[in-house]
Amino acid sequence: MLKWFEETDRESPNIIYSRIRLVRNWTEYPFSGKLTEGQAREMVSRLEKGMRDFCLEEGRDYDFTMLEELSDLERRALRERRILNGTLASKKDPVGLILSRDERVSLVLNGDDHIRMQFIAPGMKLKELWKEADRADDFINGIFPYAYDRKYGFLTAYPTNVGTGLRASAVVHLPALSSGKKFSSLLGEMSRFGASVRGLYGEGNENYGSLYVVSNQKTLGVTEEEIAGLVEKVARQLAEQEQQVRDMALSSDRLGQEDEAYKSYGVLKYARRLTWKDAMIFLSRMMTGVSDGILKFDGPCPVFSIMLGIQKANLQRISQRPLSRAELDVARAGYIRAELPELSGI
Amino acid sequence: MLCEKCRVREATIQYTEVVNGVRTEHNFCAQCASEMDLGQDFPLGRLLSGLLGLGTESPREEKYSQVVCPTCGTSYGDFVKNSRFGCPDCYEVFDLLISDKIKQLQGSDSHKGKTAKNQTEKTERQEERAEAPSDGKDGLEEQIARLYACQQAAVRREDYEEAARCRDEIRKLRTGSETDA
Ligand SMILES: [Zn+2]
Ligand SMILES: [Zn+2]
């Protein structure tokens, strides 16, 4: 079965994926930080039993794992694939994970909050994802009463999530826009609408790959539809402005753009050693070339899937042993050579 | 400049939060920034500590740090340190101390959107009341507001027993006669 990141979405260029995250707490227990180990174990097991019906109802294939049964490497690989965040990947308490085989849907039990649902899809699918999350949430709420207050809405361990408990986000590819002088003031403008934009893999010039995460700042006093709508609007606006800059570059210097795309493909296809930084720079240029129709393949070319795959934990997982820095660069180049499809029509 | 989180390493990452048009500059070292997952989840949870004035040793903060949630044992001091509540009741216990900060952070202090569909008597009663004629509801809200004022005054004079009594009254009004699930 294909994972969500192996699929490509051609409908919304420069929007790589979108995600809905919802956190909820069960009235029967204090928040996760205050649970004893015994309580936490009991709660995770009760939640998991209750969720079995949800999984059946959904008709997807799900796997249940306790994070403590996973090796450190596997946890880090889950973090690289955006299933766990940094806190969860290193958390030592009993944490349950229900993960659909395509990795589009994940439920973390006893993370920062009792239940953390995540729905993810390639392209801009926030409206659809919210509908899916809303249905799942209703179903789960039918089994487990939620901590809820008339004033503050859904109660969460961190007050930054209180209210809707909803974080909507979209990852956009902005290589041309982000290299412009006005980029930081543009981001400032976006944050005035209540959206935050930050680098997926770092800040400023260090954000190799030029991928940016747009997400809502507020969770209280705005409806779920307003949140999803705001993030979608800002992400689409950034993606469109990016395209305008690129179209200008294409019409003024097409040869230059083609040269950059083909050179990047060439390096990635034939290099024997690649650092993460170099690989991300060339993959980002290739992503631009694919999106602008310069690089053509017979089938899809999921560049983002390769970006996820070249991270440290995944490469070590494939090699089934720890790798030194030099070995990692060799493994990375090998991974990319194997994953990159052949160009068509040259 | 030192990283504002660990105060040990040099800050290399500048980070601007804009909440409600208020721009706040943050400076972190690479390690703390990566631990906070600037990319994935919202880091403000941790930054709330800064907003609440961690490190300022005003007598006011010191006094409040003694307020403790009777359900889970979280003190206001714990909350300021971790920006994290211990149980749903903490929201009521610390409401007076944090409602302004939550409003500042979220731009609002009342929920809009989806409501819980808990299949318990408690919620059914809540819903009944929500559907009651508005004059009845206003009376309830007024009563709650009065009790809040009373609770606030009690906290100010460090009369935590009285504050707890007001809190229980508020809870009763909000959720019907039951106090615990
Ligand atoms: Zn630091
Ligand atoms: Zn509490």
Short mmCIF file of C-alpha atoms and ligand atoms in Angstrom, two decimals:
data_model
loop_
_atom_site.label_atom_id
_atom_site.label_comp_id
_atom_site.label_asym_id
_atom_site.label_seq_id
_atom_site.Cartn_x
_atom_site.Cartn_y
_atom_site.Cartn_z
CA MET A 1 0.00 0.00 0.00
CA LEU A 2 1.25 3.47 -0.87
CA LYS A 3 1.97 5.82 2.01
CA TRP A 4 0.38 9.26 1.74
CA PHE A 5 3.71 10.93 0.92
CA GLU A 6 4.34 8.60 -2.00
CA GLU A 7 1.29 10.01 -3.73
CA THR A 8 1.50 13.29 -5.57
CA ASP A 9 -1.14 15.93 -5.89
CA ARG A 10 -1.17 17.97 -9.09
CA GLU A 11 -4.16 20.12 -8.22
CA SER A 12 -2.40 22.55 -5.93
CA PRO A 13 1.14 23.24 -7.14
CA ASN A 14 3.68 24.27 -4.47
CA ILE A 15 1.44 22.94 -1.68
CA ILE A 16 3.11 19.74 -0.55
CA TYR A 17 0.77 18.46 2.13
CA SER A 18 -1.86 19.53 4.62
CA ARG A 19 -2.57 18.30 8.11
CA ILE A 20 -5.28 18.51 10.77
CA ARG A 21 -4.34 17.81 14.37
CA LEU A 22 -6.95 17.60 17.11
CA VAL A 23 -6.29 17.08 20.83
CA ARG A 24 -8.83 15.82 23.35
CA ASN A 25 -8.86 14.67 26.97
CA TRP A 26 -11.02 12.08 28.66
CA THR A 27 -12.93 13.28 31.77
CA GLU A 28 -11.96 10.18 33.73
CA TYR A 29 -8.29 10.96 34.25
CA PRO A 30 -6.15 14.00 35.03
CA PHE A 31 -4.02 15.20 32.09
CA SER A 32 -1.20 12.93 30.96
CA GLY A 33 1.55 14.79 32.85
CA LYS A 34 -0.14 13.95 36.18
CA LEU A 35 -0.78 10.25 35.61
CA THR A 36 1.14 7.58 37.50
CA GLU A 37 2.62 4.89 35.32
CA GLY A 38 -0.12 2.47 36.38
CA GLN A 39 -2.88 4.96 35.60
CA ALA A 40 -1.30 5.77 32.26
CA ARG A 41 -1.10 2.10 31.30
CA GLU A 42 -4.70 1.51 32.33
CA MET A 43 -5.93 4.54 30.42
CA VAL A 44 -4.03 3.69 27.23
CA SER A 45 -5.37 0.16 27.29
CA ARG A 46 -8.96 1.35 27.86
CA LEU A 47 -8.64 3.96 25.12
CA GLU A 48 -7.20 1.41 22.73
CA LYS A 49 -10.07 -1.03 23.34
CA GLY A 50 -12.60 1.71 22.74
CA MET A 51 -10.85 2.77 19.54
CA ARG A 52 -11.08 -0.71 18.01
CA ASP A 53 -14.63 0.03 16.97
CA PHE A 54 -13.49 3.30 15.46
CA CYS A 55 -10.89 1.48 13.36
CA LEU A 56 -13.48 -1.06 12.20
CA GLU A 57 -15.95 1.67 11.36
CA GLU A 58 -13.34 3.53 9.34
CA GLY A 59 -12.58 0.51 7.19
CA ARG A 60 -8.87 1.33 7.08
CA ASP A 61 -6.15 -1.04 8.26
CA TYR A 62 -4.67 0.12 11.53
CA ASP A 63 -1.80 -1.10 13.66
CA PHE A 64 -1.54 -0.53 17.39
CA THR A 65 1.86 -0.21 19.08
CA MET A 66 3.16 0.95 22.42
CA LEU A 67 5.98 3.39 21.72
CA GLU A 68 8.10 1.74 24.43
CA GLU A 69 8.17 -1.43 22.31
CA LEU A 70 9.83 0.47 19.48
CA SER A 71 13.56 1.06 19.22
CA ASP A 72 14.88 4.56 19.52
CA LEU A 73 15.66 4.45 15.80
CA GLU A 74 12.11 3.50 14.84
CA ARG A 75 10.75 6.33 16.98
CA ARG A 76 13.07 8.81 15.34
CA ALA A 77 12.01 7.52 11.93
CA LEU A 78 8.37 8.10 12.93
CA ARG A 79 9.31 11.63 13.88
CA GLU A 80 10.97 12.14 10.50
CA ARG A 81 7.74 11.03 8.84
CA ARG A 82 5.75 13.60 10.88
CA ILE A 83 3.86 10.99 12.93
CA LEU A 84 5.45 11.96 16.24
CA ASN A 85 6.76 15.30 17.39
CA GLY A 86 10.06 15.72 19.21
CA THR A 87 8.51 15.46 22.68
CA LEU A 88 6.68 12.26 21.87
CA ALA A 89 9.64 10.65 20.15
CA SER A 90 11.64 10.85 23.37
CA LYS A 91 8.85 10.42 25.93
CA LYS A 92 9.45 7.51 28.30
CA ASP A 93 5.90 7.12 29.67
CA PRO A 94 3.44 4.55 28.27
CA VAL A 95 2.26 6.03 24.98
CA GLY A 96 0.03 4.20 22.50
CA LEU A 97 0.04 4.74 18.75
CA ILE A 98 -2.71 3.71 16.37
CA LEU A 99 -1.44 4.21 12.85
CA SER A 100 -3.21 3.51 9.57
CA ARG A 101 -1.15 1.53 7.07
CA ASP A 102 -1.03 4.46 4.65
CA GLU A 103 0.04 6.68 7.61
CA ARG A 104 -2.64 9.24 6.76
CA VAL A 105 -4.38 8.79 10.10
CA SER A 106 -2.64 8.48 13.44
CA LEU A 107 -3.92 8.53 17.00
CA VAL A 108 -1.49 9.07 19.84
CA LEU A 109 -2.79 7.97 23.23
CA ASN A 110 -1.30 9.58 26.36
CA GLY A 111 1.01 12.04 24.60
CA ASP A 112 0.82 15.64 25.85
CA ASP A 113 -2.95 15.08 25.89
CA HIS A 114 -4.95 11.86 26.19
CA ILE A 115 -5.87 11.69 22.52
CA ARG A 116 -4.07 13.38 19.65
CA MET A 117 -5.59 12.71 16.24
CA GLN A 118 -3.72 13.55 13.09
CA PHE A 119 -5.03 13.47 9.53
CA ILE A 120 -2.66 14.19 6.71
CA ALA A 121 -2.90 14.25 2.90
CA PRO A 122 -0.81 15.40 -0.05
CA GLY A 123 -1.81 18.79 -1.52
CA MET A 124 -4.34 21.22 -0.08
CA LYS A 125 -7.02 19.06 1.52
CA LEU A 126 -7.75 20.93 4.75
CA LYS A 127 -11.52 21.08 4.22
CA GLU A 128 -11.74 17.35 3.52
CA LEU A 129 -9.37 16.52 6.37
CA TRP A 130 -11.38 18.60 8.82
CA LYS A 131 -14.58 16.77 7.82
CA GLU A 132 -12.82 13.47 8.36
CA ALA A 133 -11.43 14.58 11.72
CA ASP A 134 -14.83 15.94 12.79
CA ARG A 135 -16.50 12.59 12.07
CA ALA A 136 -13.79 10.62 13.86
CA ASP A 137 -13.97 13.01 16.79
CA ASP A 138 -17.76 12.56 17.11
CA PHE A 139 -17.36 8.82 16.99
CA ILE A 140 -14.67 8.80 19.69
CA ASN A 141 -16.61 11.29 21.83
CA GLY A 142 -19.50 8.82 21.70
CA ILE A 143 -17.28 6.38 23.61
CA PHE A 144 -15.23 8.71 25.80
CA PRO A 145 -16.69 11.86 27.39
CA TYR A 146 -14.33 14.79 26.81
CA ALA A 147 -13.04 17.40 29.24
CA TYR A 148 -15.05 20.40 28.10
CA ASP A 149 -15.96 23.76 29.55
CA ARG A 150 -18.57 26.19 28.30
CA LYS A 151 -16.19 29.12 28.43
CA TYR A 152 -12.93 27.53 27.33
CA GLY A 153 -14.24 24.75 25.09
CA PHE A 154 -12.15 21.57 24.89
CA LEU A 155 -9.69 21.57 27.77
CA THR A 156 -6.08 20.71 26.98
CA ALA A 157 -2.88 20.38 28.97
CA TYR A 158 -1.35 23.42 27.26
CA PRO A 159 -3.59 26.51 27.16
CA THR A 160 -2.17 27.21 23.70
CA ASN A 161 -4.40 24.40 22.39
CA VAL A 162 -7.52 25.16 24.42
CA GLY A 163 -10.87 25.82 22.72
CA THR A 164 -10.98 23.88 19.49
CA GLY A 165 -7.83 21.86 20.19
CA LEU A 166 -7.25 22.24 16.48
CA ARG A 167 -4.04 22.91 14.64
CA ALA A 168 -4.42 23.07 10.87
CA SER A 169 -1.25 23.27 8.85
CA ALA A 170 -0.03 23.20 5.28
CA VAL A 171 3.50 22.81 3.95
CA VAL A 172 4.35 25.02 0.98
CA HIS A 173 7.42 25.02 -1.26
CA LEU A 174 8.69 28.59 -1.66
CA PRO A 175 12.20 28.53 -3.18
CA ALA A 176 11.82 31.68 -5.29
CA LEU A 177 9.70 33.71 -2.90
CA SER A 178 11.88 32.96 0.11
CA SER A 179 15.04 34.16 -1.62
CA GLY A 180 13.47 37.58 -2.25
CA LYS A 181 14.19 40.57 -0.04
CA LYS A 182 10.56 41.13 0.90
CA PHE A 183 9.97 37.62 2.21
CA SER A 184 10.23 38.39 5.91
CA SER A 185 7.88 41.37 5.66
CA LEU A 186 5.49 39.16 3.69
CA LEU A 187 5.52 36.63 6.52
CA GLY A 188 4.90 39.44 9.01
CA GLU A 189 1.83 40.37 6.98
CA MET A 190 0.56 36.78 7.09
CA SER A 191 0.91 36.62 10.85
CA ARG A 192 -1.34 39.62 11.21
CA PHE A 193 -4.13 37.39 9.89
CA GLY A 194 -3.40 34.93 12.71
CA ALA A 195 -1.32 32.49 10.68
CA SER A 196 2.23 31.61 11.53
CA VAL A 197 4.73 30.67 8.83
CA ARG A 198 8.00 28.97 9.72
CA GLY A 199 10.66 26.82 8.13
CA LEU A 200 10.01 23.09 8.14
CA TYR A 201 13.68 22.18 8.54
CA GLY A 202 15.13 25.34 10.08
CA GLU A 203 14.92 29.10 10.17
CA GLY A 204 16.07 31.78 7.73
CA ASN A 205 18.82 30.80 5.29
CA GLU A 206 19.23 27.48 7.06
CA ASN A 207 15.83 26.15 5.96
CA TYR A 208 17.23 23.82 3.30
CA GLY A 209 14.57 22.61 0.90
CA SER A 210 12.63 25.89 1.15
CA LEU A 211 9.62 24.18 2.69
CA TYR A 212 7.48 26.34 4.99
CA VAL A 213 4.74 25.37 7.43
CA VAL A 214 1.67 27.59 7.61
CA SER A 215 -0.47 27.03 10.69
CA ASN A 216 -3.06 28.79 12.85
CA GLN A 217 -1.82 30.72 15.87
CA LYS A 218 -5.05 30.73 17.80
CA THR A 219 -7.24 27.84 18.88
CA LEU A 220 -9.75 29.72 21.03
CA GLY A 221 -12.57 32.00 19.86
CA VAL A 222 -12.44 30.85 16.23
CA THR A 223 -14.43 28.02 14.71
CA GLU A 224 -12.80 24.96 13.18
CA GLU A 225 -13.97 25.99 9.71
CA GLU A 226 -12.51 29.47 10.19
CA ILE A 227 -9.18 27.97 11.24
CA ALA A 228 -8.99 25.58 8.28
CA GLY A 229 -10.13 28.37 5.95
CA LEU A 230 -7.51 30.81 7.22
CA VAL A 231 -4.62 28.37 6.84
CA GLU A 232 -5.84 27.36 3.38
CA LYS A 233 -6.13 30.99 2.29
CA VAL A 234 -2.65 31.94 3.48
CA ALA A 235 -1.05 28.78 2.05
CA ARG A 236 -2.73 29.30 -1.32
CA GLN A 237 -1.72 32.94 -1.39
CA LEU A 238 1.93 32.10 -0.70
CA ALA A 239 1.87 29.27 -3.25
CA GLU A 240 0.40 31.58 -5.90
CA GLN A 241 2.89 34.36 -5.23
CA GLU A 242 5.68 31.78 -5.51
CA GLN A 243 4.31 30.71 -8.88
CA GLN A 244 4.16 34.31 -10.10
CA VAL A 245 7.83 34.85 -9.31
CA ARG A 246 8.74 31.56 -11.01
CA ASP A 247 6.64 32.30 -14.09
CA MET A 248 8.47 35.59 -14.44
CA ALA A 249 11.83 33.82 -14.22
CA LEU A 250 10.65 31.25 -16.77
CA SER A 251 9.57 33.83 -19.29
CA SER A 252 12.70 35.97 -18.91
CA ASP A 253 15.27 33.16 -18.73
CA ARG A 254 13.81 29.75 -19.55
CA LEU A 255 17.21 28.30 -20.44
CA GLY A 256 18.59 29.27 -17.04
CA GLN A 257 15.67 27.58 -15.27
CA GLU A 258 16.01 24.44 -17.39
CA ASP A 259 19.73 24.33 -16.78
CA GLU A 260 19.25 24.50 -13.04
CA ALA A 261 16.58 21.76 -13.01
CA TYR A 262 18.56 19.35 -15.24
CA LYS A 263 21.84 19.98 -13.42
CA SER A 264 20.15 19.22 -10.11
CA TYR A 265 18.65 16.04 -11.50
CA GLY A 266 22.07 15.06 -12.86
CA VAL A 267 23.83 15.55 -9.54
CA LEU A 268 21.15 13.63 -7.65
CA LYS A 269 21.05 10.83 -10.21
CA TYR A 270 24.81 10.24 -10.34
CA ALA A 271 26.42 11.49 -7.14
CA ARG A 272 28.13 8.91 -4.92
CA ARG A 273 28.11 11.00 -1.76
CA LEU A 274 25.57 13.58 -0.66
CA THR A 275 25.29 15.53 2.56
CA TRP A 276 21.74 16.19 3.78
CA LYS A 277 22.14 19.88 3.08
CA ASP A 278 23.31 19.43 -0.52
CA ALA A 279 20.69 16.79 -1.20
CA MET A 280 17.94 19.12 0.07
CA ILE A 281 19.18 22.02 -2.05
CA PHE A 282 19.19 19.93 -5.24
CA LEU A 283 15.91 18.17 -4.42
CA SER A 284 14.27 21.55 -3.90
CA ARG A 285 15.50 22.71 -7.33
CA MET A 286 14.28 19.47 -8.83
CA MET A 287 10.91 19.91 -7.17
CA THR A 288 10.67 23.30 -8.88
CA GLY A 289 11.59 21.76 -12.23
CA VAL A 290 8.98 19.00 -11.87
CA SER A 291 6.27 21.43 -10.79
CA ASP A 292 7.02 23.84 -13.66
CA GLY A 293 6.88 21.01 -16.21
CA ILE A 294 10.58 21.19 -17.11
CA LEU A 295 11.47 17.71 -15.84
CA LYS A 296 9.14 15.02 -17.18
CA PHE A 297 8.75 11.41 -16.12
CA ASP A 298 6.57 8.56 -17.32
CA GLY A 299 5.04 8.15 -13.88
CA PRO A 300 4.81 10.39 -10.84
CA CYS A 301 7.98 11.71 -9.22
CA PRO A 302 7.34 12.07 -5.48
CA VAL A 303 10.21 14.41 -4.60
CA PHE A 304 8.86 15.08 -1.11
CA SER A 305 8.86 11.35 -0.36
CA ILE A 306 12.57 11.32 -1.21
CA MET A 307 13.12 14.34 1.08
CA LEU A 308 11.53 12.37 3.92
CA GLY A 309 13.54 9.28 3.05
CA ILE A 310 17.00 10.84 3.12
CA GLN A 311 16.88 11.68 6.81
CA LYS A 312 19.26 10.00 9.19
CA ALA A 313 16.99 7.57 11.06
CA ASN A 314 15.36 6.28 7.89
CA LEU A 315 18.71 5.64 6.18
CA GLN A 316 19.97 3.80 9.26
CA ARG A 317 16.78 1.79 9.38
CA ILE A 318 17.28 0.72 5.79
CA SER A 319 20.93 -0.16 6.40
CA GLN A 320 19.93 -1.91 9.64
CA ARG A 321 22.95 -0.55 11.46
CA PRO A 322 24.26 2.75 12.81
CA LEU A 323 26.11 4.75 10.18
CA SER A 324 28.99 7.19 10.52
CA ARG A 325 28.62 10.60 8.92
CA ALA A 326 30.62 9.53 5.86
CA GLU A 327 28.63 6.31 5.52
CA LEU A 328 25.39 8.28 5.79
CA ASP A 329 26.38 10.46 2.83
CA VAL A 330 27.06 7.35 0.75
CA ALA A 331 23.78 5.71 1.83
CA ARG A 332 21.89 8.92 1.06
CA ALA A 333 23.29 9.17 -2.46
CA GLY A 334 22.47 5.50 -3.04
CA TYR A 335 18.91 5.95 -1.76
CA ILE A 336 18.30 8.90 -4.08
CA ARG A 337 19.75 7.08 -7.13
CA ALA A 338 17.43 4.16 -6.48
CA GLU A 339 14.35 6.29 -5.88
CA LEU A 340 14.70 8.80 -8.71
CA PRO A 341 12.79 7.73 -11.82
CA GLU A 342 14.33 8.05 -15.29
CA LEU A 343 13.54 11.19 -17.25
CA SER A 344 11.26 10.68 -20.21
CA GLY A 345 11.39 12.33 -23.62
CA ILE A 346 14.95 13.61 -23.79
CA MET B 1 23.02 36.83 23.52
CA LEU B 2 22.17 33.76 25.56
CA CYS B 3 19.34 31.42 24.61
CA GLU B 4 16.24 32.48 26.54
CA LYS B 5 15.20 28.91 27.26
CA CYS B 6 18.31 27.20 28.62
CA ARG B 7 20.26 30.41 29.35
CA VAL B 8 23.41 28.39 28.76
CA ARG B 9 24.17 28.30 25.04
CA GLU B 10 24.53 31.18 22.64
CA ALA B 11 21.25 32.03 20.85
CA THR B 12 21.60 31.54 17.11
CA ILE B 13 17.96 31.38 16.10
CA GLN B 14 15.86 34.49 16.08
CA TYR B 15 12.23 33.89 16.13
CA THR B 16 9.38 36.36 15.88
CA GLU B 17 5.92 35.63 17.22
CA VAL B 18 3.12 37.95 16.36
CA VAL B 19 0.07 37.60 18.53
CA ASN B 20 -2.71 40.11 18.09
CA GLY B 21 -0.36 42.42 16.25
CA VAL B 22 2.07 42.37 19.16
CA ARG B 23 5.47 41.38 17.92
CA THR B 24 7.69 39.44 20.32
CA GLU B 25 11.28 38.57 19.52
CA HIS B 26 12.65 35.31 20.84
CA ASN B 27 16.20 34.06 20.81
CA PHE B 28 17.01 30.37 21.07
CA CYS B 29 20.00 28.13 20.62
CA ALA B 30 19.75 25.50 17.90
CA GLN B 31 19.28 22.70 20.39
CA CYS B 32 16.39 24.26 22.28
CA ALA B 33 14.78 25.31 19.02
CA SER B 34 14.87 21.78 17.70
CA GLU B 35 13.49 20.41 20.97
CA MET B 36 10.60 22.81 20.67
CA ASP B 37 9.86 21.61 17.15
CA LEU B 38 9.51 25.02 15.62
CA GLY B 39 8.37 23.25 12.50
CA GLN B 40 5.69 20.93 13.70
CA ASP B 41 3.78 21.84 16.78
CA PHE B 42 3.21 25.27 18.10
CA PRO B 43 5.98 26.16 20.54
CA LEU B 44 4.09 28.90 22.34
CA GLY B 45 3.07 26.46 25.04
CA ARG B 46 6.57 26.69 26.36
CA LEU B 47 6.89 30.36 25.62
CA LEU B 48 3.90 31.11 27.77
CA SER B 49 6.27 30.90 30.72
CA GLY B 50 7.93 34.03 29.43
CA LEU B 51 4.60 35.76 29.03
CA LEU B 52 3.61 34.88 32.57
CA GLY B 53 6.75 36.48 33.84
CA LEU B 54 8.90 33.54 34.85
CA GLY B 55 12.07 34.84 36.42
CA THR B 56 10.50 38.04 37.63
CA GLU B 57 10.43 37.83 41.37
CA SER B 58 7.55 40.13 42.03
CA PRO B 59 5.91 39.48 45.40
CA ARG B 60 2.60 39.14 43.58
CA GLU B 61 3.79 36.15 41.56
CA GLU B 62 5.35 34.62 44.63
CA LYS B 63 2.10 34.80 46.55
CA TYR B 64 0.06 33.29 43.75
CA SER B 65 2.52 30.48 43.26
CA GLN B 66 1.04 28.95 46.44
CA VAL B 67 -2.43 28.49 44.89
CA VAL B 68 -2.91 24.77 44.33
CA CYS B 69 -5.47 22.80 42.31
CA PRO B 70 -7.14 20.46 44.85
CA THR B 71 -7.87 17.82 42.19
CA CYS B 72 -4.39 17.25 40.79
CA GLY B 73 -2.03 19.18 43.07
CA THR B 74 -0.66 21.49 40.37
CA SER B 75 0.38 24.82 41.88
CA TYR B 76 0.32 28.13 40.07
CA GLY B 77 4.11 28.08 40.37
CA ASP B 78 4.20 24.73 38.52
CA PHE B 79 1.99 26.18 35.82
CA VAL B 80 4.17 29.25 35.36
CA LYS B 81 7.21 27.00 35.11
CA ASN B 82 5.80 24.47 32.63
CA SER B 83 2.94 26.40 30.96
CA ARG B 84 0.99 23.24 31.46
CA PHE B 85 -2.10 22.29 33.44
CA GLY B 86 -2.50 19.06 35.38
CA CYS B 87 -6.21 18.41 34.97
CA PRO B 88 -9.39 19.97 33.57
CA ASP B 89 -10.20 21.54 36.96
CA CYS B 90 -7.02 23.64 36.81
CA TYR B 91 -8.78 25.89 34.30
CA GLU B 92 -11.31 26.88 36.94
CA VAL B 93 -8.86 27.04 39.82
CA PHE B 94 -6.42 29.32 38.00
CA ASP B 95 -8.98 31.09 35.83
CA LEU B 96 -8.60 34.41 37.61
CA LEU B 97 -4.84 34.31 37.45
CA ILE B 98 -4.60 33.33 33.81
CA SER B 99 -7.70 34.51 31.97
CA ASP B 100 -6.04 37.78 30.94
CA LYS B 101 -2.96 35.92 29.72
CA ILE B 102 -5.05 33.44 27.78
CA LYS B 103 -6.90 36.33 26.21
CA GLN B 104 -3.63 38.00 25.32
CA LEU B 105 -2.29 34.77 23.87
CA GLN B 106 -5.41 33.61 22.05
CA GLY B 107 -7.04 36.94 21.30
CA SER B 108 -10.21 35.64 22.90
CA ASP B 109 -11.38 34.04 26.10
CA SER B 110 -14.44 32.19 24.96
CA HIS B 111 -14.83 29.15 22.80
CA LYS B 112 -16.56 29.19 19.44
CA GLY B 113 -17.17 26.15 17.27
CA LYS B 114 -17.75 22.54 17.98
CA THR B 115 -19.07 21.45 21.39
CA ALA B 116 -18.55 18.16 23.20
CA LYS B 117 -21.30 15.61 22.77
CA ASN B 118 -20.66 13.82 26.03
CA GLN B 119 -23.25 11.15 26.70
CA THR B 120 -23.49 11.90 30.39
CA GLU B 121 -26.28 13.26 32.54
CA LYS B 122 -24.08 16.16 33.44
CA THR B 123 -23.85 17.44 29.91
CA GLU B 124 -27.50 16.86 29.21
CA ARG B 125 -28.28 19.12 32.12
CA GLN B 126 -25.82 21.65 30.79
CA GLU B 127 -27.49 21.58 27.43
CA GLU B 128 -30.92 21.96 28.96
CA ARG B 129 -29.76 25.03 30.73
CA ALA B 130 -28.14 26.42 27.62
CA GLU B 131 -31.52 26.17 25.94
CA ALA B 132 -33.35 27.80 28.82
CA PRO B 133 -34.82 31.30 28.37
CA SER B 134 -32.12 33.93 28.29
CA ASP B 135 -33.14 35.77 31.46
CA GLY B 136 -32.50 32.61 33.47
CA LYS B 137 -29.12 32.21 31.81
CA ASP B 138 -28.15 35.80 32.46
CA GLY B 139 -29.00 35.31 36.11
CA LEU B 140 -26.68 32.32 36.18
CA GLU B 141 -23.87 34.20 34.46
CA GLU B 142 -24.30 37.07 36.91
CA GLN B 143 -24.16 34.71 39.84
CA ILE B 144 -20.98 33.18 38.46
CA ALA B 145 -19.46 36.62 37.89
CA ARG B 146 -20.25 37.57 41.49
CA LEU B 147 -18.65 34.39 42.76
CA TYR B 148 -15.59 35.05 40.62
CA ALA B 149 -15.19 38.48 42.19
CA CYS B 150 -15.54 36.87 45.61
CA GLN B 151 -12.97 34.20 44.71
CA GLN B 152 -10.58 36.83 43.38
CA ALA B 153 -10.85 38.87 46.55
CA ALA B 154 -10.27 35.74 48.63
CA VAL B 155 -7.13 34.86 46.66
CA ARG B 156 -5.86 38.41 47.14
CA ARG B 157 -6.12 38.18 50.90
CA GLU B 158 -4.71 34.64 50.75
CA ASP B 159 -7.89 33.11 52.13
CA TYR B 160 -7.65 29.95 50.06
CA GLU B 161 -10.40 28.19 51.96
CA GLU B 162 -12.87 30.85 50.99
CA ALA B 163 -11.49 30.86 47.42
CA ALA B 164 -12.01 27.10 47.20
CA ARG B 165 -15.57 27.47 48.49
CA CYS B 166 -16.35 30.06 45.78
CA ARG B 167 -14.74 27.83 43.18
CA ASP B 168 -16.95 24.90 44.22
CA GLU B 169 -20.02 27.12 44.03
CA ILE B 170 -19.04 28.24 40.53
CA ARG B 171 -18.49 24.65 39.53
CA LYS B 172 -21.89 23.64 40.87
CA LEU B 173 -23.56 26.39 38.88
CA ARG B 174 -21.67 25.50 35.74
CA THR B 175 -22.11 21.79 35.75
CA GLY B 176 -25.23 21.11 37.77
CA SER B 177 -25.09 19.57 41.22
CA GLU B 178 -22.34 17.01 40.59
CA THR B 179 -18.85 18.18 41.23
CA ASP B 180 -16.89 15.25 39.92
CA ALA B 181 -17.24 12.95 36.94
ZN ZN C 1 18.95 26.90 24.63
ZN ZN C 2 -5.75 20.41 38.33
#
